[in-house]
Coordinates of C-alpha atoms and ligand atoms in Angstrom, one line a residue:
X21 CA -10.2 -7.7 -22.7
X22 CA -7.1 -6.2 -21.5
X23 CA -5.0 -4.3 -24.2
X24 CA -8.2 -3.7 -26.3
X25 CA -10.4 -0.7 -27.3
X26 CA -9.2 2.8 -25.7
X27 CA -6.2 0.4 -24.4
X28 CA -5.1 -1.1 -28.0
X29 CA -2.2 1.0 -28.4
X30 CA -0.3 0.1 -25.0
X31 CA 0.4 -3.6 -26.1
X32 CA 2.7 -4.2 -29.3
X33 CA 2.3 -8.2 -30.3
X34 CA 2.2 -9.5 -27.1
X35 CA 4.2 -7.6 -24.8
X36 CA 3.0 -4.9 -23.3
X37 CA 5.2 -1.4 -23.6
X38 CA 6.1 0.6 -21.0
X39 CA 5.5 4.3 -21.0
X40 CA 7.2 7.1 -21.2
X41 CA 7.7 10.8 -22.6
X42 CA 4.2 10.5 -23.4
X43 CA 4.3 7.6 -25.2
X44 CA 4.1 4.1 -25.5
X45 CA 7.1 2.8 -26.1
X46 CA 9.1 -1.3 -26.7
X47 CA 11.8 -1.6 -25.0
X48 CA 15.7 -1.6 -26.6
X49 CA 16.4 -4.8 -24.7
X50 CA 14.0 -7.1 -26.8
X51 CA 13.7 -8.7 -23.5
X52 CA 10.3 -9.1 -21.9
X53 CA 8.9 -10.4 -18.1
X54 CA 6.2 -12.8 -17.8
X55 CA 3.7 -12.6 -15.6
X56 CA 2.2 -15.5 -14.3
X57 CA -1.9 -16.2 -13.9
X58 CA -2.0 -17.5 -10.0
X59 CA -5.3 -19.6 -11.1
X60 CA -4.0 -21.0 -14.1
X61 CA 0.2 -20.8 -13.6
X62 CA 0.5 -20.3 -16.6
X63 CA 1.9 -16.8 -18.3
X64 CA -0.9 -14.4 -18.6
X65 CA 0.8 -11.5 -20.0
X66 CA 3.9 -10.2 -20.7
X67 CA 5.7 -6.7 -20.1
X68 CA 8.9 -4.9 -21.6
X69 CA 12.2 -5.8 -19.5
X70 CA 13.0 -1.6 -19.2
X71 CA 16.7 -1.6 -19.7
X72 CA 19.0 0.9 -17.2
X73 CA 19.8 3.5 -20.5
X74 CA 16.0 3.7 -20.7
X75 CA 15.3 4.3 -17.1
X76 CA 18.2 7.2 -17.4
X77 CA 15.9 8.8 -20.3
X78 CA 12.9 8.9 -18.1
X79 CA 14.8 10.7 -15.3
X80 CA 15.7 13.2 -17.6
X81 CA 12.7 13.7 -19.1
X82 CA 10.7 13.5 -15.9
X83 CA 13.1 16.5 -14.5
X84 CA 12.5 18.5 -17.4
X85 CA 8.5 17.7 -17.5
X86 CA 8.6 18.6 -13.1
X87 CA 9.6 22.0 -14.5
X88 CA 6.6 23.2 -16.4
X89 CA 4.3 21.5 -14.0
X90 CA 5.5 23.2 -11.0
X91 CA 4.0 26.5 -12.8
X92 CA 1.5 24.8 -13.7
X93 CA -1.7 26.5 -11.8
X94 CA -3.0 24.2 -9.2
X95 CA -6.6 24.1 -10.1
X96 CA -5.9 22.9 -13.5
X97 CA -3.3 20.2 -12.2
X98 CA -6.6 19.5 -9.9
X99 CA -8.6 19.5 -12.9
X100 CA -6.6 16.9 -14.8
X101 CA -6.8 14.7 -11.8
X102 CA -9.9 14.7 -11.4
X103 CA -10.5 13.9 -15.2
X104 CA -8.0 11.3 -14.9
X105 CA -9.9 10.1 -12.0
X106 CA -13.5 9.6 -13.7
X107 CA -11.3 7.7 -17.0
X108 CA -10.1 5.4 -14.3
X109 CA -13.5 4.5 -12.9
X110 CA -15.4 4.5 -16.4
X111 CA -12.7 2.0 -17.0
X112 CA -13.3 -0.5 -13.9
X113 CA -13.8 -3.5 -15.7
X114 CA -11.2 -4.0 -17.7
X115 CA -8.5 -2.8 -15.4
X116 CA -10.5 -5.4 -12.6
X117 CA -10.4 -8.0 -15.2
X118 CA -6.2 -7.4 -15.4
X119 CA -6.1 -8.1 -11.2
X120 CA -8.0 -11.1 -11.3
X121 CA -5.8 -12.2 -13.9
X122 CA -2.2 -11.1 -12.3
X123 CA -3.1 -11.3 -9.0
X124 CA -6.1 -13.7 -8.2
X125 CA -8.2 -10.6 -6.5
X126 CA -12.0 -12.0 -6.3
X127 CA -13.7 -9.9 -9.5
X128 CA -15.7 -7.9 -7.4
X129 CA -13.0 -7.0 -5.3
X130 CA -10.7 -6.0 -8.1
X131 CA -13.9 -3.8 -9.7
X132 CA -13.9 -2.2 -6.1
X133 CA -10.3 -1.5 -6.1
X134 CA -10.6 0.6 -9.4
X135 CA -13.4 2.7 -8.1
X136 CA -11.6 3.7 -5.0
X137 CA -8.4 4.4 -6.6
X138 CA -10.5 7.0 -8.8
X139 CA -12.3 8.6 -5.7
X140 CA -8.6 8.3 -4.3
X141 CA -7.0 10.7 -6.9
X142 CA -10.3 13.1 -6.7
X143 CA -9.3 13.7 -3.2
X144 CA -6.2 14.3 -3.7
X145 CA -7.3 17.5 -6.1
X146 CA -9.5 18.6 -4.0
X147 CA -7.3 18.1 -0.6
X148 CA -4.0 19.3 -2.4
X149 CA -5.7 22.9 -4.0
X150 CA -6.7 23.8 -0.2
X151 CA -3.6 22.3 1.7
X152 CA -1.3 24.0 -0.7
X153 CA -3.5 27.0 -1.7
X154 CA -2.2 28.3 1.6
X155 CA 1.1 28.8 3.7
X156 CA 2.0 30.6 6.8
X157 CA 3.1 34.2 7.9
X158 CA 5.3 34.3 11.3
X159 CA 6.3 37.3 13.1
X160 CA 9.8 38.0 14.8
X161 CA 8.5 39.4 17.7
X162 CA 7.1 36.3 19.1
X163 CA 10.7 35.3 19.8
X164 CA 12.1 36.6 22.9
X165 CA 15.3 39.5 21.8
X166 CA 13.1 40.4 18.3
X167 CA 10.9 43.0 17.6
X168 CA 8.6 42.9 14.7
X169 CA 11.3 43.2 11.7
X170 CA 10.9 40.1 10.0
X171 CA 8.0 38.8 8.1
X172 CA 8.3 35.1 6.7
X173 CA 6.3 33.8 4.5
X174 CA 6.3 30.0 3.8
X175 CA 4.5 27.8 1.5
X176 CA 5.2 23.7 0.3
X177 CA 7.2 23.3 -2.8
X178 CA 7.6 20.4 -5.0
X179 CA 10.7 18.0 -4.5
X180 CA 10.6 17.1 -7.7
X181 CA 11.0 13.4 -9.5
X182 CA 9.1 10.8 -7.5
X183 CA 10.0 7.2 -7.6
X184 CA 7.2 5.2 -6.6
X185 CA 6.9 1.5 -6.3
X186 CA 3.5 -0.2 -5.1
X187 CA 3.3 -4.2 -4.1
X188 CA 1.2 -6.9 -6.0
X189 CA -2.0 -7.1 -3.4
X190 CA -3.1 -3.8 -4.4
X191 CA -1.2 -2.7 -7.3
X192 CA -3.6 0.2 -8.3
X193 CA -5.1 1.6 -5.3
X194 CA -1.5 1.6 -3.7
X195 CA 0.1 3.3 -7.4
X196 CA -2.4 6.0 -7.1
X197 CA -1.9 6.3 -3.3
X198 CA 1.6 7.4 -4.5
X199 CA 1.1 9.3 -7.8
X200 CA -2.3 11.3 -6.8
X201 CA -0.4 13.7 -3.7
X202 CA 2.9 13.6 -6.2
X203 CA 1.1 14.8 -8.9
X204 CA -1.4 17.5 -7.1
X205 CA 2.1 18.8 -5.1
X206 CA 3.9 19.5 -8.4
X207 CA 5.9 16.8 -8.7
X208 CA 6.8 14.4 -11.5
X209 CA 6.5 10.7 -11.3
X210 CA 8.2 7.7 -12.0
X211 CA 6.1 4.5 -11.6
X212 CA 7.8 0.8 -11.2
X213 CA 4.9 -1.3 -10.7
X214 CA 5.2 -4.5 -9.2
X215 CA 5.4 -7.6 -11.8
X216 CA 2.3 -9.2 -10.7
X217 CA -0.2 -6.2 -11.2
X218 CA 2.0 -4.2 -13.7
X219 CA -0.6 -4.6 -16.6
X220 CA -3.6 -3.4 -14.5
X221 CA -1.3 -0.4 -13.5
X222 CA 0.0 -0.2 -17.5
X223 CA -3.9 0.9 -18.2
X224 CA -4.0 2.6 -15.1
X225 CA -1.5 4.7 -16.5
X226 CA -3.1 5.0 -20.1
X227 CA -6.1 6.8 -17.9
X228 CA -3.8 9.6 -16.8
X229 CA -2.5 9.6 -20.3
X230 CA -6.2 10.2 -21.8
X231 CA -6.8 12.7 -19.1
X232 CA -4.1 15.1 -21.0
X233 CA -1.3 15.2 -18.9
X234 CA 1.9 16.9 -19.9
X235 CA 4.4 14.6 -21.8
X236 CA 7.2 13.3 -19.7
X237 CA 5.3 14.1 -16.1
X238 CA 4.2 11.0 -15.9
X239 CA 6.3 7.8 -16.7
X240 CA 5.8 4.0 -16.0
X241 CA 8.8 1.5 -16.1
X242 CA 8.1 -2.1 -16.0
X243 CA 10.7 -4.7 -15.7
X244 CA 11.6 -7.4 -12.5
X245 CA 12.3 -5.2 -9.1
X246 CA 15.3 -7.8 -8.4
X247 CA 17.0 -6.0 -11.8
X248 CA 16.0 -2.9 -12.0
X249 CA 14.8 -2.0 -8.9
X250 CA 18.3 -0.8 -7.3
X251 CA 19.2 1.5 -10.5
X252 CA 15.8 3.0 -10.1
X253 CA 16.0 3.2 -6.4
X254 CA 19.8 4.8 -5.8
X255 CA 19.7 6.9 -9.3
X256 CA 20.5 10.6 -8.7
X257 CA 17.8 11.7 -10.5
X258 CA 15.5 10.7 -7.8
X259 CA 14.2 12.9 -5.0
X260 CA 11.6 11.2 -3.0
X261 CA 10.9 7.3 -3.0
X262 CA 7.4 6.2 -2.1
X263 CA 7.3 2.3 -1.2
X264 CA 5.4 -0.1 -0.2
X265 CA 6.1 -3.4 0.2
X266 CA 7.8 -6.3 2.4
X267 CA 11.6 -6.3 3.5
X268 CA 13.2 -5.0 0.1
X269 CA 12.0 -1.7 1.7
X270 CA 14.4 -1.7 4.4
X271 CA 17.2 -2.8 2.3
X272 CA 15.9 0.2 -0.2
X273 CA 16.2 2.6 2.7
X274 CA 19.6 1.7 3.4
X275 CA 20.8 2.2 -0.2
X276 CA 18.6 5.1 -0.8
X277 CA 20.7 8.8 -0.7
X278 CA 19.5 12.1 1.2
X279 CA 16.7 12.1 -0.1
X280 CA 12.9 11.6 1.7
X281 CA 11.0 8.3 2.1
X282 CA 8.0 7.1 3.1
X283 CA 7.8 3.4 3.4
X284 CA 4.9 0.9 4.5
X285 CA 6.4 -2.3 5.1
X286 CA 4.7 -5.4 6.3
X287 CA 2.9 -6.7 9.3
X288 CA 1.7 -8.5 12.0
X289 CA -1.3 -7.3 12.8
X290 CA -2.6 -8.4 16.1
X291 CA -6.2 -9.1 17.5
X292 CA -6.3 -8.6 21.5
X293 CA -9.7 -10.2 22.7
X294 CA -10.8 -9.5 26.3
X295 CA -13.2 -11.5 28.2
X296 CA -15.9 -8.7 27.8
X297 CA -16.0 -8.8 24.0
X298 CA -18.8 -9.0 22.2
X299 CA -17.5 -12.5 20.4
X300 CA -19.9 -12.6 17.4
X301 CA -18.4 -9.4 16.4
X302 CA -14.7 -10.5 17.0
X303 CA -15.3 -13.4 15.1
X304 CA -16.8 -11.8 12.1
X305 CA -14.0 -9.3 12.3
X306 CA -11.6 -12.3 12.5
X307 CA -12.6 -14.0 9.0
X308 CA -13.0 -10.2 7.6
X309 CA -9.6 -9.1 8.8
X310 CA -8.2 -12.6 8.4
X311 CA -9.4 -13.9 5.6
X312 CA -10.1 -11.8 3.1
X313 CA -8.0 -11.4 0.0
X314 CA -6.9 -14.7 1.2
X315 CA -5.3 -12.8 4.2
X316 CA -2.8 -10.9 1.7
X317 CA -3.5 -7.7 2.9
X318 CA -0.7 -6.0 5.1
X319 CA -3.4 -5.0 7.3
X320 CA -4.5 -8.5 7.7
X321 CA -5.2 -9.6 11.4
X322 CA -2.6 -12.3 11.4
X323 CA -2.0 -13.0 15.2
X324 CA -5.5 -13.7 17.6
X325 CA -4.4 -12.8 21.4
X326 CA -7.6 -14.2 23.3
X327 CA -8.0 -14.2 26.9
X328 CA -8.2 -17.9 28.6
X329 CA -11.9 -17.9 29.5
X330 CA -13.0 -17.3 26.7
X331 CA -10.9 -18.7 23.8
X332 CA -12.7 -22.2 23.6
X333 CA -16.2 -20.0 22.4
X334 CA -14.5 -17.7 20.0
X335 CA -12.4 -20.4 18.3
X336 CA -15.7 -22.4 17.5
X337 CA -17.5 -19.3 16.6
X338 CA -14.6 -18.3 13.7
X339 CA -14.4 -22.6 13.2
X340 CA -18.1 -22.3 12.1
X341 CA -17.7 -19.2 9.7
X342 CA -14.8 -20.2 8.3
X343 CA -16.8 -23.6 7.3
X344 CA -18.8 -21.0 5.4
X345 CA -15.9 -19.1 3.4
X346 CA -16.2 -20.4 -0.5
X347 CA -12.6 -21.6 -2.1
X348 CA -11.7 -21.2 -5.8
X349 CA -11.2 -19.1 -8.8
X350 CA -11.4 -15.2 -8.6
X351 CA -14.0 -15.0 -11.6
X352 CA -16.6 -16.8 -9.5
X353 CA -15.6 -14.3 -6.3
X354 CA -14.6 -16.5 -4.3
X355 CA -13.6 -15.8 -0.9
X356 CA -10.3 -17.6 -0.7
X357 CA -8.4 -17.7 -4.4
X358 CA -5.1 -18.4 -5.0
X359 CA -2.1 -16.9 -3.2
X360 CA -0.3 -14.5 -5.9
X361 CA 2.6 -17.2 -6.4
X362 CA 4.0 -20.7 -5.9
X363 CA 7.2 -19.5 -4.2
X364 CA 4.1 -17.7 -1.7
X365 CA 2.2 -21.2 -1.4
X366 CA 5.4 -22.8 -0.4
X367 CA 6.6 -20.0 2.2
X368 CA 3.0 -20.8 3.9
X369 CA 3.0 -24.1 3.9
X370 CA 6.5 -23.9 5.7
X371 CA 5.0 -21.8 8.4
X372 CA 2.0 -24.6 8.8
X373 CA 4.0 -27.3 8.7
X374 CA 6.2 -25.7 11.5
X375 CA 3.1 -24.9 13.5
X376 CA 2.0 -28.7 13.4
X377 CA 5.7 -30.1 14.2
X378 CA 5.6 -28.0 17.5
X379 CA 2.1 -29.2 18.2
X380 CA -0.5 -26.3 17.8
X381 CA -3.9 -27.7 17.4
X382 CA -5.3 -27.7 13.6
X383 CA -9.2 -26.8 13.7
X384 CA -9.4 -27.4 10.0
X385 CA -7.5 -30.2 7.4
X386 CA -4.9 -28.7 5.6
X387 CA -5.6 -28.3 2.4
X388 CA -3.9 -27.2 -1.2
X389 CA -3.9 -27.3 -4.7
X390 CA -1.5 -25.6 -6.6
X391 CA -1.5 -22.0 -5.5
X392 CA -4.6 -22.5 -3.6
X393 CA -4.3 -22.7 0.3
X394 CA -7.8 -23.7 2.5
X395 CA -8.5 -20.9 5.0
X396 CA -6.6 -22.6 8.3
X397 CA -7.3 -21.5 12.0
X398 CA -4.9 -23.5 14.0
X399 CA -5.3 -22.8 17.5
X400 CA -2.8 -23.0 21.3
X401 CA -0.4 -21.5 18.9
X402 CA 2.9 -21.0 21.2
X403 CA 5.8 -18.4 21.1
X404 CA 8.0 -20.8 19.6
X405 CA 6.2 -21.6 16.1
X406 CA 7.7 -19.5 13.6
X407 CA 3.9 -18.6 12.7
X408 CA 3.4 -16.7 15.9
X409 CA 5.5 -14.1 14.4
X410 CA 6.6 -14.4 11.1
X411 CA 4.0 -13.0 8.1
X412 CA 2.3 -15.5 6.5
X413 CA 0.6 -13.5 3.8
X414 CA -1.6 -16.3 3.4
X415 CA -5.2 -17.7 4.4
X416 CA -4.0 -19.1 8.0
X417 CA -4.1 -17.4 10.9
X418 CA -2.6 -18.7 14.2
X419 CA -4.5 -17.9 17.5
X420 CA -2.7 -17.7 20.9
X421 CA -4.3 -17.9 24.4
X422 CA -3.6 -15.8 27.1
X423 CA -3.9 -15.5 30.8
X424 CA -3.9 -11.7 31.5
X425 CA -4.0 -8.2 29.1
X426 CA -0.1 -7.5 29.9
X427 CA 0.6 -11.1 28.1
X428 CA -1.2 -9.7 24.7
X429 CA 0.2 -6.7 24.8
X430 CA 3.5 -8.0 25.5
X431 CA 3.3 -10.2 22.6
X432 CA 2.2 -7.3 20.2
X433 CA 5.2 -5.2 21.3
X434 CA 7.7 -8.1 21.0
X435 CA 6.9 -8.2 16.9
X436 CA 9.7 -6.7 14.9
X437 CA 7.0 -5.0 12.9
X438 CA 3.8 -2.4 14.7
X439 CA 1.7 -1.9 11.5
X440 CA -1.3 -1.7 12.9
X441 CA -3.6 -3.6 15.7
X442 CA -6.7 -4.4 17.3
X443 CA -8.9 -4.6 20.5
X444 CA -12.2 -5.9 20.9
X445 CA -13.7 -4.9 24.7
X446 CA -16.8 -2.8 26.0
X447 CA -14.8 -0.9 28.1
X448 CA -13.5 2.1 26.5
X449 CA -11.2 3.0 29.1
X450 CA -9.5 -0.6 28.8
X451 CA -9.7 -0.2 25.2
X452 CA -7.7 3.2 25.8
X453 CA -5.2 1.9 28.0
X454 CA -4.3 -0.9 25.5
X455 CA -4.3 1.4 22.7
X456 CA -1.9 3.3 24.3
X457 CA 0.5 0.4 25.4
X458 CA 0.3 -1.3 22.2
X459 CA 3.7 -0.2 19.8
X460 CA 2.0 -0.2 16.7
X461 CA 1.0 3.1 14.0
X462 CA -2.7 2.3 14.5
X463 CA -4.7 0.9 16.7
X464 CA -8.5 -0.1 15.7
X465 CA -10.8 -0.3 18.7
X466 CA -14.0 -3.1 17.8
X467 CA -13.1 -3.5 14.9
X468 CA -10.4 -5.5 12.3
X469 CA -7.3 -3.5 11.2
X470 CA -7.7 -1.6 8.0
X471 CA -5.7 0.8 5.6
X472 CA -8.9 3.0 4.6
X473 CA -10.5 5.5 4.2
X474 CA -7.8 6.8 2.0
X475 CA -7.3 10.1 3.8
X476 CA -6.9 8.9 7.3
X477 CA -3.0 8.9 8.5
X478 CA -1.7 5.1 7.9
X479 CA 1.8 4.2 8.9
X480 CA 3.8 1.6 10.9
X481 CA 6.5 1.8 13.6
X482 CA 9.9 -0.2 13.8
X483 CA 10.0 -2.5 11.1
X484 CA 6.3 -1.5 9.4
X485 CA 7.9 1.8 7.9
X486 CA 9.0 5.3 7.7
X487 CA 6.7 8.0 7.4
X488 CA 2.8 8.3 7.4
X489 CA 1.0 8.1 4.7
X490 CA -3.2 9.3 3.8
X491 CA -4.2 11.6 1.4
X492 CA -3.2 14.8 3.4
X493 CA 0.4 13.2 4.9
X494 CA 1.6 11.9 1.4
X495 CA 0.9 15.7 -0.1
X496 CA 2.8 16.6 2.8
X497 CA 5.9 14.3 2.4
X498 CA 5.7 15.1 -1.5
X499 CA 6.7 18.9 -0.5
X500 CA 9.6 20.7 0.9
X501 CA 8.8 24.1 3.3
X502 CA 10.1 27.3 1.2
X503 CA 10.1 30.2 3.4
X504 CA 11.3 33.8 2.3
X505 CA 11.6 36.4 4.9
X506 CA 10.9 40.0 4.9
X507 CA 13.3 42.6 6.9
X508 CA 12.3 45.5 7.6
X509 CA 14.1 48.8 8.2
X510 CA 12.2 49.6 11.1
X511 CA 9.8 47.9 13.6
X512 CA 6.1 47.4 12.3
X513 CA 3.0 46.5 14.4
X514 CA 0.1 46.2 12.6
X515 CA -2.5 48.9 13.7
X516 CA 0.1 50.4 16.1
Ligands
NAP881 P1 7.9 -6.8 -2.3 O1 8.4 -8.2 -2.7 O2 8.7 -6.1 -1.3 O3 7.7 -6.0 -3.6 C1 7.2 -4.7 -3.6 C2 7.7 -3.9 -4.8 O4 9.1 -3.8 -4.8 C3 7.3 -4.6 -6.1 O5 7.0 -3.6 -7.0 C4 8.7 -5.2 -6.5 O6 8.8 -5.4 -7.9 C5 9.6 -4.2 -6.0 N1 11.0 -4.6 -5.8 C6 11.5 -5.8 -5.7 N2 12.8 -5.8 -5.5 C7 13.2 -4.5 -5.5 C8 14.4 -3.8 -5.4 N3 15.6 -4.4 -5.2 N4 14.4 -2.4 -5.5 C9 13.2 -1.8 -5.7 N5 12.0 -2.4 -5.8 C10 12.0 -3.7 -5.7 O7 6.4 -6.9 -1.7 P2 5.1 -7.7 -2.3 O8 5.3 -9.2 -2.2 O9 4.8 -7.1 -3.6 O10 4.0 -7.3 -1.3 C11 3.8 -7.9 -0.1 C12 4.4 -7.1 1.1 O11 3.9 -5.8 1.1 C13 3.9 -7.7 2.4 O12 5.0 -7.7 3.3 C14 2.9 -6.7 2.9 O13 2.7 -6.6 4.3 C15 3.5 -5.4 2.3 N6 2.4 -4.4 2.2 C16 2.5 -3.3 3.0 C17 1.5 -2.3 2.9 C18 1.6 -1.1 3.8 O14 1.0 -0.1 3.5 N7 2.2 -1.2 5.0 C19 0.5 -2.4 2.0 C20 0.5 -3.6 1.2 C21 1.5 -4.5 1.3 P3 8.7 -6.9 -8.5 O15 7.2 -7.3 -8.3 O16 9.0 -6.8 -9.9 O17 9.6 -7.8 -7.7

């Protein structure tokens, strides 16, 4: 049960504390946030409402904590992560049990989520002692109008306090994602979870606190984004935000100072079908990429582009598996659970509801109860539905038919977002050429979008983000280039 056993002392009465200095702490403002169970809508926890004098104690003491960890060796900031890492996995259950609760994940999903956020941070150790175990040397000579009289030496240094702030669909994996690279770089961290996931990310925390980490380093402040969020986001103590989420991110980078961010912003991830595509594996793709998670995965495919000829198979080939999808609570795994709120539900049920006043063509009832939506393929989908390009972060996905590859790839460069993509032909060399025309940060060929593995580069163009994150490119952002440069008196070649 969550707040029990190693995890007793992060919950005081009901509310859970937020964490900080080391410690777990209630906050000053006697105020707490609920957080809402999307199966049952009723409040399943609650978390301290962190007040601004208590996020300004944090910055301090997570500047004075950066400090000492920056001379901190790096295989024994390795070594805490990785024993941070095994705590988190030894602890799957209960943390999985927390994301079924706050955010409706399927159980086995959520148990999945914990294991990969452990072998996420393990990476990170082991990727961060060799990527910053070296630097570079440069000679002046290579420059025309030098000769050899400089030596510069340059290796990554910390930037210092992190801000990071993950979304509800994968509140742990996404924290990590973040706090792994800070940590490994040097840096000190400041977590905001989001509301809906902040107790599964409360425990994840208490795992990097059993682990032994230096007091202050790491810090976790809970509390709604819409209050807190811009103190924590445009406070001076900050010097790198990591975010991911939907449009508050933009806003965030236009409030944000000089300061470095990497941010992974929605989607609309399209699925290009050509006539040569082996259709059994589109459409198991389709519900895989579509559907699961209930489609609220930024990666989600949530726009099918398939050529004329053969839309009429492929629609009845993802009809017939989506038939087989199972609806209902997370505990029983369920394929399609509840969306993560009612203000969600609602927003979705706009977007279908727009979709059948313009006429697109319903190959399933609609269907809901509460937070729960039916998985909805509605098909001859038109430019003009809001649905065609808006995200519905939801278990409908609209299909459009086209008459020619430049109409698809039009239609995936016309999106305000270019998260990722797909394309589903036998010809490699198509495949290729599509890849290349399509606008988007990756492009998956045969296969649905996806975030993972964890160390491959992830990151959208225009509206989709800033930055790239994976394992290597996060440690990367996390650091600053140092150089110091050696002049010589004289000219010196090496064996000259
Ligand atoms: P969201 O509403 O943007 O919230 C994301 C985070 O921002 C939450 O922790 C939220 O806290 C916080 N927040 C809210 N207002 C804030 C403010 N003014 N300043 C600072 N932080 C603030 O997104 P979401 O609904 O959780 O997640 C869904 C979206 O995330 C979708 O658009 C999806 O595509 C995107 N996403 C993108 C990626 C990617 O890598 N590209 C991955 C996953 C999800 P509260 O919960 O307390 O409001």
């Amino acid at each position: 049960m969550a707040g029990s056993g190693v995890f007793a002392e992060i919950i005081d009465g009901d509310v859970f504390n937020y964490y900080a200095d080391g410690e777990w702490k209630k906050s000053s403002s006697g105020k707490s946030v609920s957080i809402i169970n999307p199966t049952t809508r009723k409040v399943q926890y609650k978390v301290q409402a962190c007040t601004q004098e208590e996020v300004n104690k944090v910055m301090e003491m997570a500047k004075v904590a950066q400090k000492a960890w920056a001379k901190t060796p790096l295989w024994k900031r390795a070594e805490l992560l990785h024993k941070a890492a095994a705590i988190l996995k030894e602890h799957k259950a209960p943390i999985g049990e927390c994301l079924v609760k706050e955010i409706a994940k399927p159980a086995k999903d959520s148990v999945t989520e914990v294991v990969r956020s452990g072998d996420l941070v393990s990476y990170c150790a082991e990727e961060g002692v060799r990527l910053l175990g070296q630097g570079s040397f440069l000679v002046s000579d290579s420059f025309p109008g030098n000769e050899r009289t400089k030596y510069c030496l340059t290796s990554k240094v910390p930037l210092g306090v992190v801000l990071a702030i993950p979304p509800f669909n994968y509140p742990v994996n996404l924290a990590v994602s973040k706090i792994g690279p800070a940590l490994i770089a040097g840096n000190s961290l400041v977590l905001k979870p989001p509301t809906q996931g902040a107790v599964a990310c409360l425990h994840m925390v208490h795992c990097f606190h059993l682990a032994g980490f230096p007091k202050g380093l790491i810090n976790c402040i809970t509390g709604k984004g819409s209050e807190i969020g811009d103190f924590l986001t445009m406070h001076p103590g900050v010097n790198c935000i990591s975010f991911t989420g939907g449009d508050t991110g933009i806003a965030i980078s236009k409030k944000a100072g000089m300061i470095p961010l990497q941010m992974e912003l929605g989607g609309k991830d399209a699925c290009i079908v050509l006539e040569d595509a082996d259709l059994d594996l589109v459409a198991s793709n389709i519900i895989k990429g579509g559907f699961s998670y209930s489609g609220q995965r930024c990666t989600a495919v949530k726009v099918v582009l398939v050529m004329e000829s053969v839309a009429d198979t492929l629609v009845e080939k993802v009809k017939a598996k989506v038939a087989k999808l199972t609806v209902g609570p997370p505990e029983d795994n369920c394929d399609i659970t509840p969306v993560v709120s009612e203000s969600s539900a609602n927003f979705i049920e706009g977007l279908v509801n727009d979709a059948k006043q313009k006429g697109a063509t319903f190959c399933q009832e609609y269907k809901r109860d509460g937070n729960l939506i039916w998985p909805l393929l509605l098909d001859n989908v038109r430019p003009d539905m809001r649905i065609a390009w808006e995200e519905p972060f939801g278990p409908v996905l609209p299909v459009i038919r086209i008459g020619s590859i430049e109409e698809g790839i039009h239609h995936c460069n016309a999106s305000n977002f270019g998260l990722q993509g797909c394309v589903f032909t036998k010809d490699i060399n198509k495949a290729m050429l599509i890849s290349d025309a399509m606008e988007t940060g990756t492009v998956q060929i045969n296969s649905a979008p996806a975030r993972g593995p964890d160390h491959f580069p992830f990151q959208g163009l225009k509206d989709s983000g800033i930055g790239s994150q994976g394992i290597t490119n996060s440690i990367n952002m996390m650091t600053k280039v140092k150089s110091t440069v050696i002049n010589l008196p004289t000219p010196s070649y090496t064996m000259g």
